[in-house]
Coordinates of C-alpha atoms and ligand atoms in Angstrom, one line a residue:
X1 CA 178.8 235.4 18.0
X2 CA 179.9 233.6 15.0
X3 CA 181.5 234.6 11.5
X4 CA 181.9 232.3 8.6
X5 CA 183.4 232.8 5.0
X6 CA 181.3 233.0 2.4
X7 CA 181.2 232.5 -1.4
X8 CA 180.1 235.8 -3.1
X9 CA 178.5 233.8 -6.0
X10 CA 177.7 230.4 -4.9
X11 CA 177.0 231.3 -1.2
X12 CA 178.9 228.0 -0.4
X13 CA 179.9 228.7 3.1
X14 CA 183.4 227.5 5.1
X15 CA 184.7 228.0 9.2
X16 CA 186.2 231.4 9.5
X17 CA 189.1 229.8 11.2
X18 CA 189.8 227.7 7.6
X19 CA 193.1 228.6 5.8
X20 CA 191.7 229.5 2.6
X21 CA 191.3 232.4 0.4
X22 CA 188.6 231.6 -2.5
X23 CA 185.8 228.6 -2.6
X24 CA 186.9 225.3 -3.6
X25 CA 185.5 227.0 -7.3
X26 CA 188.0 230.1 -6.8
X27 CA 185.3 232.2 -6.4
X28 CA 186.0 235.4 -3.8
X29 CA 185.3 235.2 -0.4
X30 CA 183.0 237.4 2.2
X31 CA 183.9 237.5 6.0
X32 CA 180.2 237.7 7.0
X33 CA 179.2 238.3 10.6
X34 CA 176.4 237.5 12.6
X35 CA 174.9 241.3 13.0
X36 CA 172.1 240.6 15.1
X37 CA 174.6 239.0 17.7
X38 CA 176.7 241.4 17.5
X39 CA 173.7 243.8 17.8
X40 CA 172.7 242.1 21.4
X41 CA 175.9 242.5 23.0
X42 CA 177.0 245.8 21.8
X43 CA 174.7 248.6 21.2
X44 CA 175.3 249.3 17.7
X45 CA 174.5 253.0 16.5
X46 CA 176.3 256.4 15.4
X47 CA 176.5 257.8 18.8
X48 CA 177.9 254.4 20.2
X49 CA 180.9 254.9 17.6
X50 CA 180.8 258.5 17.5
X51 CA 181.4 258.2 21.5
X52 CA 183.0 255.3 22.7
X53 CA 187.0 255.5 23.6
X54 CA 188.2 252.5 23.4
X55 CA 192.0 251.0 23.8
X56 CA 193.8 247.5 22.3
X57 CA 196.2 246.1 24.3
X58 CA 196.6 249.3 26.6
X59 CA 197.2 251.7 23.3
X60 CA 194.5 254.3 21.6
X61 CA 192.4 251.8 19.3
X62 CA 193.2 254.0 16.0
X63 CA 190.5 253.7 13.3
X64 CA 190.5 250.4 12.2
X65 CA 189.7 248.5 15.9
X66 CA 187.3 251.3 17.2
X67 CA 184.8 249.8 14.5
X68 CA 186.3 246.4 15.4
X69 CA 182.7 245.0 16.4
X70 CA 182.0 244.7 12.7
X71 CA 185.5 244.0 11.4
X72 CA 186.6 240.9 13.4
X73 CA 183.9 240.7 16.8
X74 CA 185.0 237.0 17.8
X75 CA 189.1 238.0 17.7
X76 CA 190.8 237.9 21.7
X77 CA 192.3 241.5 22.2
X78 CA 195.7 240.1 23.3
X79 CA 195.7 238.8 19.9
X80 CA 195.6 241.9 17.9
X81 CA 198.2 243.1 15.9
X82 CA 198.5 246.6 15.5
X83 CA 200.1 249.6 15.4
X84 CA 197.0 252.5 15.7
X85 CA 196.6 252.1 11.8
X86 CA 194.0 254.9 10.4
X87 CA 192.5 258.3 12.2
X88 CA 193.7 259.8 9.3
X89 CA 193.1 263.2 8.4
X90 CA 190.4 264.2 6.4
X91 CA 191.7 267.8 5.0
X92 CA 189.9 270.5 3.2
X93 CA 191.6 272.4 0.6
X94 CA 191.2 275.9 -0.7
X95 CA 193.7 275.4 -3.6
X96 CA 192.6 272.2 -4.6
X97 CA 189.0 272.7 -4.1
X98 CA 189.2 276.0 -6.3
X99 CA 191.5 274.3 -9.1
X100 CA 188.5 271.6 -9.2
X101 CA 186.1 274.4 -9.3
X102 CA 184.3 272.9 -6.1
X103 CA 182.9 274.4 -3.0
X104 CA 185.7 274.4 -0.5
X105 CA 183.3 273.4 2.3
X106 CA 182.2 270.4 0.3
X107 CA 185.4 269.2 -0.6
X108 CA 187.5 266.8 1.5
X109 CA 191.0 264.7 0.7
X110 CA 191.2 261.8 3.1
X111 CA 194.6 261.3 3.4
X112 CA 195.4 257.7 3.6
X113 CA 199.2 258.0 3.0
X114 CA 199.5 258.9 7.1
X115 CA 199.2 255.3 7.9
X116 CA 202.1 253.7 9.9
X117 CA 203.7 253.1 6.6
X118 CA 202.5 255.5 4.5
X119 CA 199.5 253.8 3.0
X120 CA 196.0 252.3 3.2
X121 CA 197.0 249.2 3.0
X122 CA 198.0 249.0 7.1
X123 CA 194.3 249.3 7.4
X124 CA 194.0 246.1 5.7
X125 CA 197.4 244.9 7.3
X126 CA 196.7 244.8 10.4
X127 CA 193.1 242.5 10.1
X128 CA 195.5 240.4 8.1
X129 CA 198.6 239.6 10.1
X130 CA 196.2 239.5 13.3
X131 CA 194.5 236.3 11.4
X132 CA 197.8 234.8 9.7
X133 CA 198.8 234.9 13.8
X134 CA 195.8 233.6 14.8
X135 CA 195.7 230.7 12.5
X136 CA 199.1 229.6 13.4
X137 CA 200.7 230.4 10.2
X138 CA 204.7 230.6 10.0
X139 CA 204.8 232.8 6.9
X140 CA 203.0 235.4 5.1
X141 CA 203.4 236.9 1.3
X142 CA 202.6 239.1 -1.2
X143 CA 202.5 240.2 -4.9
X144 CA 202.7 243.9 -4.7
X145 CA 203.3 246.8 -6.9
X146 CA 205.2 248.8 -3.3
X147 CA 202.7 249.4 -0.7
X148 CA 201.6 246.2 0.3
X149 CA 205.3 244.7 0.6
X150 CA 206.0 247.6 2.7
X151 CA 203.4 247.0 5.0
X152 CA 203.6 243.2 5.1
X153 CA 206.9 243.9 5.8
X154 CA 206.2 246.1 8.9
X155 CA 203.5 244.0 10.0
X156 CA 205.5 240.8 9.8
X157 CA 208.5 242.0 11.9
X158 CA 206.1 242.8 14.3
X159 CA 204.1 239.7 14.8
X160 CA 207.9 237.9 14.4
X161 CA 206.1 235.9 11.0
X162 CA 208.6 235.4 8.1
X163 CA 208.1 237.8 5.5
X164 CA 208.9 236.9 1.6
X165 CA 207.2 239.8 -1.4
X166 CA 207.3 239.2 -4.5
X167 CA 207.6 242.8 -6.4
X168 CA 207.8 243.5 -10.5
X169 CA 211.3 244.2 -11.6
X170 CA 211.6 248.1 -12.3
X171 CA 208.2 248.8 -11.5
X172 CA 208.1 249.7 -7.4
X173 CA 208.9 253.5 -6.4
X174 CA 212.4 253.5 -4.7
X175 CA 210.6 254.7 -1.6
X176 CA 208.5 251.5 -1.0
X177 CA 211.2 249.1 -1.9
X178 CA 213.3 250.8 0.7
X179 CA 210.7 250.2 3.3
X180 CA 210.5 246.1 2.4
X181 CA 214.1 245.9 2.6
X182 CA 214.7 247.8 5.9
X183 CA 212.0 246.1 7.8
X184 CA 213.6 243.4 7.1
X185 CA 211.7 241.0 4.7
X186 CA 212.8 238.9 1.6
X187 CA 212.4 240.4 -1.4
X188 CA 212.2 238.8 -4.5
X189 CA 212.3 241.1 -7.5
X190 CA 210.8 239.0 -10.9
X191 CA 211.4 239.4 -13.7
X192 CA 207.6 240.1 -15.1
X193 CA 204.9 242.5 -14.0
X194 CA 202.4 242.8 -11.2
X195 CA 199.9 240.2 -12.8
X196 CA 202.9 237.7 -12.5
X197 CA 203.4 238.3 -9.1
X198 CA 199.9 237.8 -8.7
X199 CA 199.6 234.8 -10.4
X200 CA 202.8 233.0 -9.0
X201 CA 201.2 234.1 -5.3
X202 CA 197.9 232.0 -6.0
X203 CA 199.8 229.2 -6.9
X204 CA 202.4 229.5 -3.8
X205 CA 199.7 229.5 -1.9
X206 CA 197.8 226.3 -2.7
X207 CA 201.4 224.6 -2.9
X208 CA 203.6 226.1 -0.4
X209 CA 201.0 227.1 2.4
X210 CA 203.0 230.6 2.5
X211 CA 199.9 232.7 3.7
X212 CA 198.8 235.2 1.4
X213 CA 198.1 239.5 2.7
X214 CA 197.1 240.4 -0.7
X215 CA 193.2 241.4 -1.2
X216 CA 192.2 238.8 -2.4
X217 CA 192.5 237.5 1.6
X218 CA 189.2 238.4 2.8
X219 CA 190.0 239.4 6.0
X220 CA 192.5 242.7 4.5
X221 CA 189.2 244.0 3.4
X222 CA 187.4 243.9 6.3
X223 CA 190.1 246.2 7.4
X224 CA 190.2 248.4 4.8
X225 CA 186.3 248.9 5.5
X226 CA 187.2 251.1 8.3
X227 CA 188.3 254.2 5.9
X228 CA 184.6 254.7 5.0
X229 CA 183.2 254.5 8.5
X230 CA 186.0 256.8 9.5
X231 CA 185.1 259.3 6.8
X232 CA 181.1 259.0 8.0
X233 CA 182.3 259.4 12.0
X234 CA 184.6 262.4 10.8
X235 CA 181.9 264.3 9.0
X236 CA 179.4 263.8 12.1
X237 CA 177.7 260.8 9.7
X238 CA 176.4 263.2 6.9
X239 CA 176.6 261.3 3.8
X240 CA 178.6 262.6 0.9
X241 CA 177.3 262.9 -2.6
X242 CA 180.4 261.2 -4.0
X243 CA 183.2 259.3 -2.9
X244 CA 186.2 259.3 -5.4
X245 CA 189.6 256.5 -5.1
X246 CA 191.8 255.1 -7.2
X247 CA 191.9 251.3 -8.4
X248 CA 194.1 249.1 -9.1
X249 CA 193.5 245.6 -7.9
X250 CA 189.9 246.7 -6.3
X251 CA 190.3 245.7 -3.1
X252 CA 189.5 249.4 -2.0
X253 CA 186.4 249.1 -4.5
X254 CA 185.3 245.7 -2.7
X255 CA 186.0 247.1 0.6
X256 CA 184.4 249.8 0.2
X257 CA 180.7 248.5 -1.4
X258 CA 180.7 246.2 1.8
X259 CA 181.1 249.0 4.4
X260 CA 178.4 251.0 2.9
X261 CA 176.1 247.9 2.5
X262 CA 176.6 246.7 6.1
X263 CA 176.5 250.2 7.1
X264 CA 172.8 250.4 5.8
X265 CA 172.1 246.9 7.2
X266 CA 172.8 247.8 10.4
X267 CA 170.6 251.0 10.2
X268 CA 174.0 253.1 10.4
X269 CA 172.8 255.3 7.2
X270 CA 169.8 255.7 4.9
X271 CA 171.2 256.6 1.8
X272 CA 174.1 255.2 -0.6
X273 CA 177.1 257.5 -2.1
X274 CA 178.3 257.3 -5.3
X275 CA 181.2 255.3 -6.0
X276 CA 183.8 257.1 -8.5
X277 CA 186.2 254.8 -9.3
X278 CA 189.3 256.0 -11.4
X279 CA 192.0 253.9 -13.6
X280 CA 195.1 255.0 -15.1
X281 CA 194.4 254.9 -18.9
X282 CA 196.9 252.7 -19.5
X283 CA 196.1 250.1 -16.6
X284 CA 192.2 250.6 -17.1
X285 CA 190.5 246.9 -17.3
X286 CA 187.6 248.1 -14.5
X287 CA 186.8 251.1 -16.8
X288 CA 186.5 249.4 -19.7
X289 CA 184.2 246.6 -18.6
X290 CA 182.4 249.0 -16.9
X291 CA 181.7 250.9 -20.5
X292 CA 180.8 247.6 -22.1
X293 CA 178.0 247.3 -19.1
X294 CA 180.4 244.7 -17.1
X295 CA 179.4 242.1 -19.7
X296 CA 183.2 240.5 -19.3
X297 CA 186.7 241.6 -18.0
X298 CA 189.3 241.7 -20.4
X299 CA 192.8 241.6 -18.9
X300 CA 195.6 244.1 -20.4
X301 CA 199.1 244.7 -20.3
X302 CA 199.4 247.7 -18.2
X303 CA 201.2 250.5 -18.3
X304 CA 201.5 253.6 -16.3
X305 CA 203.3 256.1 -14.5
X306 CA 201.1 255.3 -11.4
X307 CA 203.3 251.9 -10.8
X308 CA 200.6 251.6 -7.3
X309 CA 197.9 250.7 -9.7
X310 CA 199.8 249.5 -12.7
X311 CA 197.2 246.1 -13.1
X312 CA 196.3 244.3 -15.6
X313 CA 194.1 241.5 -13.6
X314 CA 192.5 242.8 -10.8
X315 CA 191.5 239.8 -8.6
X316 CA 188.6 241.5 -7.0
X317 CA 186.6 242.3 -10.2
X318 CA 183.5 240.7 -9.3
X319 CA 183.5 242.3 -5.6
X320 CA 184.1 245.5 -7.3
X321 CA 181.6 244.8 -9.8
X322 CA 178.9 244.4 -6.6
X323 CA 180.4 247.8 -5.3
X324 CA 179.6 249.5 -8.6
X325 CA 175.9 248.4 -8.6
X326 CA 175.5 249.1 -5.1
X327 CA 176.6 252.1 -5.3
X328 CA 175.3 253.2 -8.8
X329 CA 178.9 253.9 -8.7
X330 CA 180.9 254.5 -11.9
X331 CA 184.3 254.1 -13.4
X332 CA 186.3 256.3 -15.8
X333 CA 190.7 256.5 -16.5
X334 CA 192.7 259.3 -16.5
X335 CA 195.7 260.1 -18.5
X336 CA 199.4 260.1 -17.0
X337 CA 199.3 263.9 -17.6
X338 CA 196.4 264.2 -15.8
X339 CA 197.7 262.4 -13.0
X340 CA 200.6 264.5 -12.9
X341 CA 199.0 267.8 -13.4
X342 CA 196.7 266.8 -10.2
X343 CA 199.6 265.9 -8.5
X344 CA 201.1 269.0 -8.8
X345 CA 198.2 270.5 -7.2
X346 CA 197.8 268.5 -4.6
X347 CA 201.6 268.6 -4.2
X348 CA 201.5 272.2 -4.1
X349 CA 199.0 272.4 -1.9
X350 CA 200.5 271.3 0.6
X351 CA 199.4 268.3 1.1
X352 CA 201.0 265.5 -1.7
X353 CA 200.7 262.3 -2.2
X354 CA 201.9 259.6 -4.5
X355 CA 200.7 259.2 -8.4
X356 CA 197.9 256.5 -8.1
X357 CA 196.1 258.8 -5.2
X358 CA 196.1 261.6 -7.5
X359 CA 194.1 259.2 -9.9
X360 CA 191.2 260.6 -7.4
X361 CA 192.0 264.4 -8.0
X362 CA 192.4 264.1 -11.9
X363 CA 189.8 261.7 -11.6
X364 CA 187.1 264.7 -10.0
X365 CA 188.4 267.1 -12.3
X366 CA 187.6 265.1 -15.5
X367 CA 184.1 264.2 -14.0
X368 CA 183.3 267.7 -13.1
X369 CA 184.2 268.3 -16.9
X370 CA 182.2 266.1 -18.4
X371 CA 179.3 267.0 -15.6
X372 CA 179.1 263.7 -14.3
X373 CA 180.3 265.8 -10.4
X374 CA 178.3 269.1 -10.2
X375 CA 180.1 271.8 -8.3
X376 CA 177.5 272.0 -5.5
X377 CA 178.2 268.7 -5.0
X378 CA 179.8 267.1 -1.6
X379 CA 183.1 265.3 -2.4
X380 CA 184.9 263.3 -0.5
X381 CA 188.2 261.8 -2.3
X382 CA 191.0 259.6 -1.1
X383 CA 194.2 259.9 -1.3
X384 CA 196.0 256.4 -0.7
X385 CA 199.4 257.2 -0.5
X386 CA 202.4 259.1 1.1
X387 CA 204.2 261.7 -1.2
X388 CA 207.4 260.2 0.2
X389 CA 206.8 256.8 -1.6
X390 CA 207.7 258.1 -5.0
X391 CA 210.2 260.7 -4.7
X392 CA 211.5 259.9 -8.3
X393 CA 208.5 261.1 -10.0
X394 CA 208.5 264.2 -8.3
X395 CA 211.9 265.2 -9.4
X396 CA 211.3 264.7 -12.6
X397 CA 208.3 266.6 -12.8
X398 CA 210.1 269.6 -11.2
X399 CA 213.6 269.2 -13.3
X400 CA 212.4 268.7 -16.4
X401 CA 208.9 270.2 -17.0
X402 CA 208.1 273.7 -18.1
X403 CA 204.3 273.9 -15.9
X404 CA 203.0 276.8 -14.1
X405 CA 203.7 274.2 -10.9
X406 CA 207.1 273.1 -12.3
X407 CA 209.3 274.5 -9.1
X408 CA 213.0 273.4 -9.9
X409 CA 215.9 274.4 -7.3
X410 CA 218.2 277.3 -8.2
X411 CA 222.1 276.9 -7.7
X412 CA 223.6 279.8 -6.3
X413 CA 226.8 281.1 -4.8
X414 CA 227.1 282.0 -1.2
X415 CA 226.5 285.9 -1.6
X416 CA 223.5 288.2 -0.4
X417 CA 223.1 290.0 -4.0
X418 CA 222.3 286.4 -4.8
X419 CA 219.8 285.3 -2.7
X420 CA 218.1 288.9 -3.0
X421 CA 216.6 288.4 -6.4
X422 CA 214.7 285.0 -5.0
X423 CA 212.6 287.0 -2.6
Ligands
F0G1 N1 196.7 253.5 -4.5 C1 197.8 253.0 -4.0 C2 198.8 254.0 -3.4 C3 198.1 251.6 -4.0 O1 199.2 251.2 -3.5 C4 197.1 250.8 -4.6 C5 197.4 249.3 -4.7 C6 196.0 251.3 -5.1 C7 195.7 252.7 -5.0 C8 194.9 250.5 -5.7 O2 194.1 249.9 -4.7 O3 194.3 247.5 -5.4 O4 192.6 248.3 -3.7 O5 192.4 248.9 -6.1 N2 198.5 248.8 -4.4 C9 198.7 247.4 -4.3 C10 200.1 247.1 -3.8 C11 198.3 246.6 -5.5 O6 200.6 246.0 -4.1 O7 200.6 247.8 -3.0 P1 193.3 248.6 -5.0

């Protein structure tokens, strides 16, 4: 069995085991495996995933490693780095689903914020850090608007790897920054936006062999491929109509279109999805390209409440341009009040997660408006992050807004007569 890196344009192809992140062009890189060996020693099918129990390093697999066959087949277990990322939860909600005006039995929320660390990007995380180990690499990094520095962060204390992020000043929910700075790893706050970041990575990286967990490393991907089979194992491998997430940098997108693609290679499913993709308005460079028929990408200064997805640049455009087509997929933004409004719901639902994963909600909503989503259609949307992470939005929404939703606290004094006219 044998897995190489791959140019997605070129096809130029480089040893798996090479440090490097693009092709000597910068174009992106594929982890491509060898399916028909993988095929001879394990017998690849639905029932073989939908059955098999399988353990890392003496510890229930979780979601990413059970499909580890098609992640990373030629990795040594003891190598593994992981902490049971994924078997999240794929919920069903009455309130949501009616808000949406969606069949409640065709309506799903998988809930990606109940990773170790409160977001997808463990899934990617994991894949990652077990390579940078692998590879003999001393430290890792990241540009990240919160999630991925607090996942590096865990990852790296774990696998004993020096840890540096690189985070936009003012931009990164008080949750996430917490997590960076009390697992431990160095923190540099700059003073520009995510794109910086971004940028100032790819050049550390080609200069200062600091080893890059963003996703434009290939390998996060393949991790983050799992969600999808996950979502297909947990709904007994019926396909859904649509498949709604946020994006930002569009790794998820990337991810995504490859898990579906191998998925039909390898005879796992007959029939494609439909991507819905869904940008903040402000922060919406995959929407527009996609309204001007992908002829170019033009790069903007972003600007959102949803700080997870608050990009300007996203370094997987032409992955996520494949996803799209793939998928006949398509792309549309959503307003900051839209967000919020969905979050309300899916706050109040009991449920919650963070802005950018309520991109999906509004995201449905607006699509079901325009009739893009019919209401008889099977949904299936993801939510990528923890309510926890951005605690600040939250309070503002319920101090300061007059909403049906809006559910500010009530002082009181100490006194029954009080607390009577609450109930
Ligand atoms: N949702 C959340 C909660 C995120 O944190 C991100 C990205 C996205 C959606 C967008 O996903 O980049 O795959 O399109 N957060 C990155 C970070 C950029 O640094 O944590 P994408």
């Amino acid at each position: 069995m044998k897995s190489i890196l791959k140019s997605i344009t070129s096809g130029k192809e480089y040893p798996l085991d090479e440090v490097r992140f693009t092709a000597d062009n910068g174009e992106l890189l594929d982890v491509i495996h060898d399916f028909d060996a993988v095929k001879k020693q394990f017998p690849i099918s639905r029932d073989y995933f939908s059955n098999k129990r399988l353990s890392i390093n003496g510890q229930p697999s979780g979601g990413v490693w059970h499909f580890r066959e098609l992640i990373l087949p030629t990795i040594v277990e003891s190598e593994i780095i992981s902490k049971q990322e994924g078997n999240t939860r794929l919920y069903r909600s009455k309130q949501v689903a009616s808000w949406l005006g969606l069949d409640k039995e065709k309506f799903f929320l998988k809930h990606e914020g109940e990773n170790p660390t409160g977001s997808f990007k463990d899934r990617g995380m994991t894949v990652a850090i077990t390579m940078a180990k692998h590879l003999k690499q001393k430290a890792v990094t990241c540009a990240s608007t919160g999630n991925t520095s607090a996942s590096l962060a865990a990852y790296a204390s774990e696998a004993e790897l020096t840890g540096l992020v690189l985070i936009p000043k003012g931009n990164v929910a008080v949750g996430k920054i917490s997590q960076a700075l009390a697992y431990g790893t160095k923190t540099l706050v700059v003073n520009g936006d995510f794109d910086d970041c971004m940028r100032l990575i790819r050049e550390a990286q080609e200069k200062l062999s600091a080893y890059p967990l963003n996703s434009i490393n290939p390998f996060r991907l393949e991790g983050q491929k799992s969600i999808i089979w996950e979502i297909l194992a947990q709904r007994n491998w019926q396909m859904p109509d649509w498949i709604v997430f946020p994006g930002g940098n569009l790794g998820n997108t990337s991810a995504f279109g490859k898990a579906l693609h191998e998925a039909k290679e390898l005879g796992l499913i007959d029939r494609m999805p439909r991507f819905a993709v869904i940008q903040a308005e402000g922060a919406s460079p995959f929407y527009k390209a996609f309204k001007n028929n992908f002829a170019a990408l033009k790069t903007e200064k972003a600007d959102t409440i949803a700080t997870a997805i608050k990009i300007g640049d996203p370094v997987n455009y032409p992955k996520a341009v494949r996803a799209i087509k793939w998928t006949n997929g398509i792309v549309e933004s959503v307003t900051d009040e839209e967000i919020l409004e969905a979050k309300a719901h899916v706050d109040a639902a009991g449920i919650g997660a963070e802005p950018a994963s309520c991109a999906t909600v509004a995201g449905i909503k607006k699509l079901i408006g325009s009739g893009e989503i019919k209401s008889n259609e099977t949904v299936v949307g993801i939510l990528t992050g923890n309510i926890l992470k951005d605690p600040q939005v939250i309070v503002d929404y319920h101090f300061n807004r007059k909403t049906a939703l809006a559910n500010p606290p009530h002082d009181i004094n100490a006194t029954l007569e009080e607390l009577r006219q609450f109930l």
